[in-house]
Coordinates of C-alpha atoms and ligand atoms in Angstrom, one line a residue:
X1 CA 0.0 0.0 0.0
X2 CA 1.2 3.4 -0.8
X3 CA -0.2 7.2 0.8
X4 CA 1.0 10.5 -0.2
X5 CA 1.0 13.6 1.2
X6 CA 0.4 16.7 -0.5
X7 CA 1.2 20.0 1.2
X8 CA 3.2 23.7 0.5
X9 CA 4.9 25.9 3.4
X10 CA 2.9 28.7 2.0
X11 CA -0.6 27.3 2.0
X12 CA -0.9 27.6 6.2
X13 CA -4.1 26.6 8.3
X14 CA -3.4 28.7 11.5
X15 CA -0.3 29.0 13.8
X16 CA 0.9 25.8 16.3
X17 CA -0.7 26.7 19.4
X18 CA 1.3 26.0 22.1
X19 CA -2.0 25.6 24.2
X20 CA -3.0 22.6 22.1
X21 CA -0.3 20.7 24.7
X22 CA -2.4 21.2 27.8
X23 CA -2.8 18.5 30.5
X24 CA -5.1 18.5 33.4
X25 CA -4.7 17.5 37.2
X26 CA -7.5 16.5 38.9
X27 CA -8.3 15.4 42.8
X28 CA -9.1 11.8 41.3
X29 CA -7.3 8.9 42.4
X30 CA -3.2 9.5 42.9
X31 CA -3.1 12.2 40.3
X32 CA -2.1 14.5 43.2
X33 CA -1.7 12.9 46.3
X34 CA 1.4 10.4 45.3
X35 CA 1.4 11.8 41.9
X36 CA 2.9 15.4 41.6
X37 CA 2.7 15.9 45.9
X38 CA 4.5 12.9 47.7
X39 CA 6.5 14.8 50.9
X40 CA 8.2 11.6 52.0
X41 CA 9.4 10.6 48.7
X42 CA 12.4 10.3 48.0
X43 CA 12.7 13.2 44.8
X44 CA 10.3 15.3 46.8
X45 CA 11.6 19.1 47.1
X46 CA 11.1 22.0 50.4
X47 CA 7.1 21.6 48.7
X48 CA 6.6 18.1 48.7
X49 CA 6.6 17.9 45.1
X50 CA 7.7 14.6 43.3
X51 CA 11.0 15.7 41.6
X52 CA 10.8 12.8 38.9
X53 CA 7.3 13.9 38.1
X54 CA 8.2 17.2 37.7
X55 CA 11.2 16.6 35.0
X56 CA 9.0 14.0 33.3
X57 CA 5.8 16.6 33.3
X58 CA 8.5 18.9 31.7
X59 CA 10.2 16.4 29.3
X60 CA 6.5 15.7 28.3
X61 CA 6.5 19.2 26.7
X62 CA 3.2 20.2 28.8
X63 CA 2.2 23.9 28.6
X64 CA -1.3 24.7 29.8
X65 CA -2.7 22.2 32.8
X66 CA -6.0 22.3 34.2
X67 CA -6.8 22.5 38.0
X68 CA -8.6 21.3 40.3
X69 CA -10.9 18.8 37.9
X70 CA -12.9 17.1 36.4
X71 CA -15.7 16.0 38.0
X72 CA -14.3 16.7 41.4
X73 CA -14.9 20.4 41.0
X74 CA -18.4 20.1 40.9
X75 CA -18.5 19.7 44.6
X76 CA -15.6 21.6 45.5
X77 CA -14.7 24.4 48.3
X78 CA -11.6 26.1 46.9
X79 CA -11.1 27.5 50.1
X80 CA -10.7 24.3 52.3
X81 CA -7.4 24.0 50.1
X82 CA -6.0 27.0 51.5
X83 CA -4.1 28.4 54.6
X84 CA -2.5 26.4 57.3
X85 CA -2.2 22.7 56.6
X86 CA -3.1 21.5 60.0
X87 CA -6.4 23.4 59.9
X88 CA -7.8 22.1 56.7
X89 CA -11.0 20.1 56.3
X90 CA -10.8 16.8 55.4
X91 CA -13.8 16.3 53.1
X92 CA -15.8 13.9 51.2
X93 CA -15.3 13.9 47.3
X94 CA -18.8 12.2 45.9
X95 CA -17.5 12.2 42.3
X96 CA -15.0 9.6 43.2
X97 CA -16.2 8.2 46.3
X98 CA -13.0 9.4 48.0
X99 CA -11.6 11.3 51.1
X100 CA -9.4 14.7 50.2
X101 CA -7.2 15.8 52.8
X102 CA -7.1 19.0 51.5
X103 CA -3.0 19.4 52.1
X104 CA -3.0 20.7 48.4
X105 CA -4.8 23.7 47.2
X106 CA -4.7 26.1 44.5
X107 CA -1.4 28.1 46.5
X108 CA 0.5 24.6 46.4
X109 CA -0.8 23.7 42.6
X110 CA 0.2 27.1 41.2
X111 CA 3.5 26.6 43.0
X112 CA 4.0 23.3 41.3
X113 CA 3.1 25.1 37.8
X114 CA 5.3 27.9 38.4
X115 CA 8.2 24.7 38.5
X116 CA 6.7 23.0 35.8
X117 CA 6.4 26.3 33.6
X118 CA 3.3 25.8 32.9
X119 CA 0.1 27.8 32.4
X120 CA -3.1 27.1 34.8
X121 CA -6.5 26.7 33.7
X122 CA -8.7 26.9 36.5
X123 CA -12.1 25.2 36.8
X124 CA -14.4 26.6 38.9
X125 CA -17.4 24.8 40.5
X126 CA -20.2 25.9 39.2
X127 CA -22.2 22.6 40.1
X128 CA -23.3 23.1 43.7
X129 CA -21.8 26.9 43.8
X130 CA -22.5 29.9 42.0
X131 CA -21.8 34.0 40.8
X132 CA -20.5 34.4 44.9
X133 CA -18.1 31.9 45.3
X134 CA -16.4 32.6 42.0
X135 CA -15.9 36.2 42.5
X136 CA -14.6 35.0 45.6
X137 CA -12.2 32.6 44.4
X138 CA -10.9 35.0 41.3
X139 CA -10.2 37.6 44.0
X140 CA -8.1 35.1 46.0
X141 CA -6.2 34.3 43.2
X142 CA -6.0 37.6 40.7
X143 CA -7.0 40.9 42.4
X144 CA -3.4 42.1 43.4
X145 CA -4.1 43.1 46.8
X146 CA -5.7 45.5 49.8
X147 CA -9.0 42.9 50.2
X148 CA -10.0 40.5 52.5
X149 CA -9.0 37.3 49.8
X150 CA -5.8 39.1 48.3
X151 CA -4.6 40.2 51.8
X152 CA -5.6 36.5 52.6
X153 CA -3.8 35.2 49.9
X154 CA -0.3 37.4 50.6
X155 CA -1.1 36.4 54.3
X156 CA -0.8 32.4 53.4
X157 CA 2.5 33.2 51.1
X158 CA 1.6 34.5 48.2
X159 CA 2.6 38.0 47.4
X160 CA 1.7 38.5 44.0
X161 CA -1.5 37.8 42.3
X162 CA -1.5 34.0 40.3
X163 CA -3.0 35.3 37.4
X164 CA -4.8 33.1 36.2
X165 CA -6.1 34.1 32.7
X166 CA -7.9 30.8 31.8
X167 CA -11.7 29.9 33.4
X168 CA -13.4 27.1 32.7
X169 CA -17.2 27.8 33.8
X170 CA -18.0 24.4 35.8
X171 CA -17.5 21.0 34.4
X172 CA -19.6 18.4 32.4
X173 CA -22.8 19.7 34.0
X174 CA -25.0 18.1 31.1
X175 CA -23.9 15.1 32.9
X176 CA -26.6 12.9 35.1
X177 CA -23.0 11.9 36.9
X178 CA -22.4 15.5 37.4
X179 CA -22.6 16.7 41.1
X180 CA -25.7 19.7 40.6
X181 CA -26.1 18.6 36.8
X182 CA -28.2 21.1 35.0
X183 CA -30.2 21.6 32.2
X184 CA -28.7 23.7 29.3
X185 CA -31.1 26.8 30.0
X186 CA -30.3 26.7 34.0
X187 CA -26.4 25.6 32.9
X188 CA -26.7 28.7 30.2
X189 CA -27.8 31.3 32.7
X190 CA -25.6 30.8 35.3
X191 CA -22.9 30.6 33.0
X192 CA -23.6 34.1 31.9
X193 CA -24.2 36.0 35.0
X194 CA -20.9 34.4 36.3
X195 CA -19.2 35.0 33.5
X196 CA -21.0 39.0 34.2
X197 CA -19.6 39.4 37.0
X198 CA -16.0 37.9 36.4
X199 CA -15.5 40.2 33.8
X200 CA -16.7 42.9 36.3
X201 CA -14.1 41.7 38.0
X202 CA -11.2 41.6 35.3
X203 CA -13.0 42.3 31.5
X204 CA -10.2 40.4 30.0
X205 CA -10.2 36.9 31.3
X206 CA -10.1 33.8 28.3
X207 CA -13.5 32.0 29.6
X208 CA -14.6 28.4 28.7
X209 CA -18.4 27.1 28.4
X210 CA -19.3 24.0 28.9
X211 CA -20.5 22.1 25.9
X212 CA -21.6 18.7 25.6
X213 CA -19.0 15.9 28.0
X214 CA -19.1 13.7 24.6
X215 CA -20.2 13.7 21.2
X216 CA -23.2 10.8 22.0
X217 CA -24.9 12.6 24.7
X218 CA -28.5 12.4 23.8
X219 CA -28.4 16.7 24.4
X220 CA -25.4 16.9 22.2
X221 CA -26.3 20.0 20.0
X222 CA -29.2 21.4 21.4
X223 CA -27.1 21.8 24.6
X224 CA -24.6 24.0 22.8
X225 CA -26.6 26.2 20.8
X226 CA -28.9 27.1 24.3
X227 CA -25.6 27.2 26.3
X228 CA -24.1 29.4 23.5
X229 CA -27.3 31.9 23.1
X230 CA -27.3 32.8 26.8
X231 CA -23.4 33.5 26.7
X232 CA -22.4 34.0 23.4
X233 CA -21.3 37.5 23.7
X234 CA -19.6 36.9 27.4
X235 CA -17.3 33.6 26.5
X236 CA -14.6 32.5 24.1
X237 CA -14.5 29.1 24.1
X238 CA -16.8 26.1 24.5
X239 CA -15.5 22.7 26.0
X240 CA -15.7 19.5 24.3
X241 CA -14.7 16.0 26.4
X242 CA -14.1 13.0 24.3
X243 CA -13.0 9.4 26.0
X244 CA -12.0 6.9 23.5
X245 CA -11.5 2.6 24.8
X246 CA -11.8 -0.3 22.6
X247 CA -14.9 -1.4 23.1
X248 CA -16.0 -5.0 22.3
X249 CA -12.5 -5.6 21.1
X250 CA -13.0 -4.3 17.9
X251 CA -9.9 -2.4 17.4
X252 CA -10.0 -1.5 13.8
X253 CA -12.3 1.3 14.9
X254 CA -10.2 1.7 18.1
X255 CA -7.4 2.7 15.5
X256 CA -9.7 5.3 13.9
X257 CA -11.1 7.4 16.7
X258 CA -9.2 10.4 15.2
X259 CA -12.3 10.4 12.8
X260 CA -14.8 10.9 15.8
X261 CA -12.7 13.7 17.1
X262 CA -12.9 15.2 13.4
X263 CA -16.2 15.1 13.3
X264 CA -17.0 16.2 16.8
X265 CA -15.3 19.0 16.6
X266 CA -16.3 19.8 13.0
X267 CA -20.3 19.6 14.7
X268 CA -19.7 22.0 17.3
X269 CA -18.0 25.1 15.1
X270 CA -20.8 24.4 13.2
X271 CA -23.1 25.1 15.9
X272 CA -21.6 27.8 17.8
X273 CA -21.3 29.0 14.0
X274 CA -25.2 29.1 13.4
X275 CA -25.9 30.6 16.8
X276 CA -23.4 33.2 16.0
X277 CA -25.0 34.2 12.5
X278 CA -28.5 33.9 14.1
X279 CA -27.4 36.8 16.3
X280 CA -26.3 38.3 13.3
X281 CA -22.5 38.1 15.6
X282 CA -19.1 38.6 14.1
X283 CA -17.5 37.0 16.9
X284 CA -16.1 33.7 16.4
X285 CA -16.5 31.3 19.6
X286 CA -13.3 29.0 19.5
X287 CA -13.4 25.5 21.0
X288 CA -11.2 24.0 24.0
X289 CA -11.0 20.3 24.1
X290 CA -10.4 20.4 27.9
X291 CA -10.5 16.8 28.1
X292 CA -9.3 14.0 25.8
X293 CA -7.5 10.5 26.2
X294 CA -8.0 7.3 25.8
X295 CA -10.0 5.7 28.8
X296 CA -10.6 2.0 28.9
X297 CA -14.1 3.5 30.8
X298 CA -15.7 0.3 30.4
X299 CA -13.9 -1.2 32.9
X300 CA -14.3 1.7 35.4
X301 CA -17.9 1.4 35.0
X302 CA -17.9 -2.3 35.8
X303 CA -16.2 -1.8 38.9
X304 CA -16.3 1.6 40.5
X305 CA -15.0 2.4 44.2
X306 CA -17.1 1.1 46.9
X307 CA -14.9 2.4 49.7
X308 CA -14.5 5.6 51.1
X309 CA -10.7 5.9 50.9
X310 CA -7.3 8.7 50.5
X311 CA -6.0 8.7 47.2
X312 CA -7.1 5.3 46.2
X313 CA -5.4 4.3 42.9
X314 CA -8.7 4.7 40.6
X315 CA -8.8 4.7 36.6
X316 CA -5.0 3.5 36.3
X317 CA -5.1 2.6 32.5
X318 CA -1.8 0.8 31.8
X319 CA -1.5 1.6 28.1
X320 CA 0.2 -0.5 25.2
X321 CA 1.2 0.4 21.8
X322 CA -2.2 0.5 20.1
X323 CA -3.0 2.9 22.5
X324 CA -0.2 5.3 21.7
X325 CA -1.3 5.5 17.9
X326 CA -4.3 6.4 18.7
X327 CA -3.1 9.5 21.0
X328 CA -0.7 10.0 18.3
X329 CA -3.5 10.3 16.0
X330 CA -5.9 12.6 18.3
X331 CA -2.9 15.1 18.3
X332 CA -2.9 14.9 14.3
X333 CA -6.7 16.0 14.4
X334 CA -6.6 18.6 17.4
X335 CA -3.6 20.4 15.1
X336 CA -5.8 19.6 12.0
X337 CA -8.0 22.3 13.8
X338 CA -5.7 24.8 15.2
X339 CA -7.9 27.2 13.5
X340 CA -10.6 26.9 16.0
X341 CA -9.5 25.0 18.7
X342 CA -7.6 27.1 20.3
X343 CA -6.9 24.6 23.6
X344 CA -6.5 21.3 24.1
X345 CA -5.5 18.9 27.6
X346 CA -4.9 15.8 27.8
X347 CA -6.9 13.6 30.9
X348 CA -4.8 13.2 32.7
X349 CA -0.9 13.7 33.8
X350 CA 0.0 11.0 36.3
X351 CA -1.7 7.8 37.1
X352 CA -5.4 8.5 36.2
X353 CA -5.7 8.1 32.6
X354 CA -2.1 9.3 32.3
X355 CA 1.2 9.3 30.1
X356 CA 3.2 9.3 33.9
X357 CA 2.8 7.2 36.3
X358 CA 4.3 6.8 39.5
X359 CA 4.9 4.3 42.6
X360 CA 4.2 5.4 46.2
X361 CA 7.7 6.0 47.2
X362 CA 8.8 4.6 44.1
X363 CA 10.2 5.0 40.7
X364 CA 8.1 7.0 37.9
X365 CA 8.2 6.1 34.3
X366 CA 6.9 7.1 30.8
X367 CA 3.8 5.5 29.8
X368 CA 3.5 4.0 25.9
X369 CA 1.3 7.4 25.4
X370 CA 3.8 9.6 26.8
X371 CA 6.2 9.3 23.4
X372 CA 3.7 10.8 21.1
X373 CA 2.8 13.6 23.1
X374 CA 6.1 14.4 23.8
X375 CA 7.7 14.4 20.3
X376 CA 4.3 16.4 19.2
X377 CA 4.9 19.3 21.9
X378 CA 8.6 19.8 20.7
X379 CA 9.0 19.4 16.7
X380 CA 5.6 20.9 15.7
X381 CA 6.5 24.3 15.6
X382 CA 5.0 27.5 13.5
X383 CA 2.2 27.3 11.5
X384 CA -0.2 23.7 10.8
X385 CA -0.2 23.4 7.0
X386 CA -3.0 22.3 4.6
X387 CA -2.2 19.2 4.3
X388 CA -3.9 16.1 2.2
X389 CA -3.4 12.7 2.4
X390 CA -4.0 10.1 -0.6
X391 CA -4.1 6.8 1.0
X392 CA -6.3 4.2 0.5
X393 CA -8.9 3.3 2.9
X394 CA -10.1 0.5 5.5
X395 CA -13.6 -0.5 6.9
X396 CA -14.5 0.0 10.6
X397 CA -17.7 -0.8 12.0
X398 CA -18.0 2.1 13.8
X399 CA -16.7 4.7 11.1
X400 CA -17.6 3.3 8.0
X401 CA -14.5 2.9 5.4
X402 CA -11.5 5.4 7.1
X403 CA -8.2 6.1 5.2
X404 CA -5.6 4.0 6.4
X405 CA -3.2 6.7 7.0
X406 CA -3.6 10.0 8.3
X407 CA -1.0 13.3 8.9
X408 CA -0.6 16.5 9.5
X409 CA 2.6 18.6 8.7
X410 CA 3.8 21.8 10.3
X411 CA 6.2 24.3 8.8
X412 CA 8.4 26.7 11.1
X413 CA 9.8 29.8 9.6
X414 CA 13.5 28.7 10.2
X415 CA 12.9 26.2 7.2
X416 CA 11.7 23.2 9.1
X417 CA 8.8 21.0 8.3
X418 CA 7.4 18.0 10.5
X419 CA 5.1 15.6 9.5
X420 CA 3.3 13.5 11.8
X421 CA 1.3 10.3 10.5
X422 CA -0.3 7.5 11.4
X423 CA -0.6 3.7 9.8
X424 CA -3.7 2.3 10.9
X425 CA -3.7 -0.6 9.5
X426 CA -3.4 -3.8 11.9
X427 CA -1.6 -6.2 9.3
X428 CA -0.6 -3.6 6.6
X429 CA 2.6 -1.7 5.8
X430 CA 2.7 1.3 3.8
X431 CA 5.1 3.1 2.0
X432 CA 4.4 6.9 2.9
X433 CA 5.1 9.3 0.3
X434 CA 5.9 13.0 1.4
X435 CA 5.8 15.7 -1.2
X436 CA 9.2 16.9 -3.2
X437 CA 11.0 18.7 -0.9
X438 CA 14.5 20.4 -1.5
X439 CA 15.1 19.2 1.8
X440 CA 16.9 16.9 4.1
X441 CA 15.3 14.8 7.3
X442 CA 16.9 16.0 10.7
X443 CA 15.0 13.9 12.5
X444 CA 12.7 10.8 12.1
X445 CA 10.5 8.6 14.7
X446 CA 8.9 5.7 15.1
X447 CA 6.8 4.6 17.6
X448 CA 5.6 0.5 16.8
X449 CA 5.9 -2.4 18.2
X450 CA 5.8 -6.4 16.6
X451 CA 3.9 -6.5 19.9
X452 CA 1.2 -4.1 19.8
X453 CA 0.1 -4.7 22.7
X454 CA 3.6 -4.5 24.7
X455 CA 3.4 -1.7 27.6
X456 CA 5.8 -0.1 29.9
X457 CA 6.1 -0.9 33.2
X458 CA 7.9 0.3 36.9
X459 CA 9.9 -3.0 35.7
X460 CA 10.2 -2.8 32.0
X461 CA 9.9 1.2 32.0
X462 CA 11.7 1.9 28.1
X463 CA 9.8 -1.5 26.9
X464 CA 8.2 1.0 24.2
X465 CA 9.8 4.0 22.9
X466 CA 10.7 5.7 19.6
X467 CA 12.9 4.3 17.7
X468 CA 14.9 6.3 14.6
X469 CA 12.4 6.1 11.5
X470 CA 14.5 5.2 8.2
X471 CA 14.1 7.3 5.3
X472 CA 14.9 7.9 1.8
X473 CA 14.1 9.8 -1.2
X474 CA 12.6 8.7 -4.5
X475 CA 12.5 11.0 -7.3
X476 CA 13.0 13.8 -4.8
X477 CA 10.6 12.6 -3.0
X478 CA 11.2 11.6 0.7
X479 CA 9.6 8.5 1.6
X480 CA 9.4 6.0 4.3
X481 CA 7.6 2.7 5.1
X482 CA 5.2 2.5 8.5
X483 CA 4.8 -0.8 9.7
X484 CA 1.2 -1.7 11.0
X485 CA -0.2 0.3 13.9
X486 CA 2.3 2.5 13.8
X487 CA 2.9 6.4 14.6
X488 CA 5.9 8.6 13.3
X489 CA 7.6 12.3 13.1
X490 CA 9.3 13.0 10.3
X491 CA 11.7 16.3 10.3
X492 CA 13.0 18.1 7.4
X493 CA 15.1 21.1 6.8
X494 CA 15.1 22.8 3.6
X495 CA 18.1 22.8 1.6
X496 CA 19.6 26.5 0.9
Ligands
AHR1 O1 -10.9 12.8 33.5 C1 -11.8 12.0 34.2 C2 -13.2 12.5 34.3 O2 -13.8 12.5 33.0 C3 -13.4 14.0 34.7 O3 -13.4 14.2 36.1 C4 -14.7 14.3 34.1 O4 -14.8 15.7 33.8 C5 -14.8 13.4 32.9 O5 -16.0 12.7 32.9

């Protein structure tokens, strides 16, 4: 089988967002407690902060993460994670049936951020909370000071303000899961008076809607166009949450769940499109796909926690190779859209869901999923090209007939072009065929395994990694062959 690629530095989609890299960090499980925040291990620093997870959060090439969750936030008091450790509240969380101690708040998170260099998005709760609390909880963290929550704020060791220029406006609440679920008019309103009264606040906060928590919600549509006619004019961005796991085994669609993501978020510019030209609006609402993985949620739901219990280790997907093509391929369609979505995180950065994960006093180590994300984050740099891929396609049950290969390339203005492509073909190879480039490769990936279903593990922690890609040119053409389920980055720098 043969694909080719057709593409031209000058025909450019939109610039490579750097915010298309987020990650989010959630109270679920041992994301935080024994994830980033472990005092007695042995890498911890003077905050208690895992130092292997920090470097690996940083290797991962993370630069947006967002805080505190998740379903988690729904029933959250922001201010229980705050002041001195020995007086905090130790709560229940009903999301996940757990216990939170509370011993990390937003003052430790945005100190773990500041390490990690990356930018916060902060969820507020606007399932069993409302306009109040977030003023409050923007004043704590943004106004700079000479008020009862910024004096607070400098008082518990923060001087200057976090500034926090990214609010998401609840979480899923079009969920029945969802702690104070709503309906989209009562989710639409409130949405809009505290989105009112943040901008009171500070006018020019970046301020996320929630849309629909996946594309087969039985409200998917309707609840963005009500959400988005009660706030059009007062938010920039509406959330989309996608989950994909291999259900019923059947793996060939598995392989094509970058199609889904296409298509979902093709459905909601549309939407926020129409309600924006039925009120006759020039704006244009931009999407953030604040959550996205894959999630082998099938199993969660067949045995959630029963227990009240600290940081128990919930939704630890240990991923394999199959896996990683997919993320691979999500990333291929989130920069396919870098002209409208405008942010992007990945659910979630250690142990739930997660590229890292991490022992209990332990070692940490890249996940199969980590590779992918990584190489992504650091060689696609500039703009995202128009870029069209001949390939020939494959049946899936659940997508009808998908092209077995799909790619994106991105051009930087120092001369260098990456593509990143997929094979998604379980038996096939194909020879990939990259347009004719005066150009030599700099760089070239692989990630595929004969096994595609090895992993890594605490034990076997490098079992999967990239491997160099080889390459060579035909007719001036660059070409290279992709083995079965198989990801890859190819680097190229012109030739003067
Ligand atoms: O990321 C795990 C969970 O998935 C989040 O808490 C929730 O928002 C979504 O349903």
């Amino acid at each position: 089988m043969t694909a080719t690629l057709a593409y031209t530095p000058d025909h450019v989609l939109a610039p490579v967002r750097r915010r298309l890299f987020g990650s989010f960090v959630e109270h679920l499980g041992r994301c935080v407690h024994t994830g980033i925040h472990e005092p007695d291990h042995p890498t911890a620093d003077e905050d208690g902060f895992r130092g292997d997870v920090l470097a690996l959060t940083r290797e991962l090439g993370v630069e947006l993460v967002r805080y505190p969750g998740g379903n988690f936030v729904s029933g959250y008091r922001w201010e229980d994670g705050i002041g001195p450790h020995a007086d905090r509240p130790v709560r229940r969380d009903p999301a996940w049936r757990s216990i939170e101690t509370n011993q990390v708040g937003i003052d430790e998170f945005a100190r773990w951020a500041r390490k990690a260099d990356v930018e916060i998005m902060y969820a507020i709760n606007l399932g069993t909370r409302g306009v109040a609390e977030a003023l409050d909880v923007h004043e704590y963290l943004n106004h700079p000071g000479g008020t009862h929550l910024s004096d607070l704020r400098r008082a518990n060791g923060t001087d200057q303000p976090h500034d926090v220029r990214l609010w998401c406006l609840g979480n899923e609440l079009d969920g029945p899961w969802q702690t104070g679920h709503k309906t989209a008019h009562e989710y639409g309103r409130l949405a809009a008076e505290t989105a009112r009264a943040l901008r009171q606040a500070e006018p020019d906060l970046e301020l996320v809607a929630c849309g629909s928590s996946h594309s087969r919600m039985p409200t998917f549509g309707q609840w963005e166009s009500t959400v988005l006619e009660l706030c059009y004019d007062l938010v920039d961005h509406i959330s989309l949450h996608a989950y994909y796991d291999p259900l019923d085994d059947d793996v060939d669609s598995f392989l094509a769940s970058a199609v889904d993501m296409d298509r979902f978020i093709d459905r909601v510019v549309a939407t926020a499109d129409a309600v924006g030209a039925r009120l006759k609006s020039d704006k244009r609402i931009t999407l953030s796909f604040d959550e996205w993985n894959v999630w082998y949620l099938s199993r969660f739901q067949a045995d959630p926690p029963t227990e009240w219990r600290t940081a128990p280790p919930l939704i630890e997907d240990t991923y394999d190779v199959t896996d990683a093509v997919v993320v691979g391929n999500l990333l291929i369609s989130l920069l396919r859209h870098a002209d409208r979505v405008a942010a992007a995180c990945q659910a979630q950065l250690v142990n739930a869901i997660a590229p890292i994960r991490t022992e209990p006093g332990g070692p940490a180590w890249r996940q199969t999923t980590f590779h992918p994300f990584a190489l992504t984050s650091r060689l696609a740099r500039g703009h995202v090209l128009h870029t069209s891929v001949h390939a020939p396609t494959t049946p899936t049950t659940r997508y009808g007939d998908v092209p077995v290969v799909d790619a994106v390339a991105t051009h930087d203005h120092d001369g260098t072009t990456t593509v990143f492509a997929v094979n998604r073909h379980r038996t096939q190879p194909v020879e990939l065929h990259l347009p004719p480039h005066p150009a030599h490769v700099t760089e070239a990936w692989l990630l595929h395994d004969q096994d595609p279903t090895a992993v890594n593990t605490a034990h076997h922690p490098d079992r999967v990694q990239p491997r160099p890609l080889t390459t060579d040119t035909t007719d001036g053409r660059p070409r290279a062959v992709l083995p079965p389920v198989s990801w890859c980055a190819i680097t190229l720098r012109d030739t003067p």
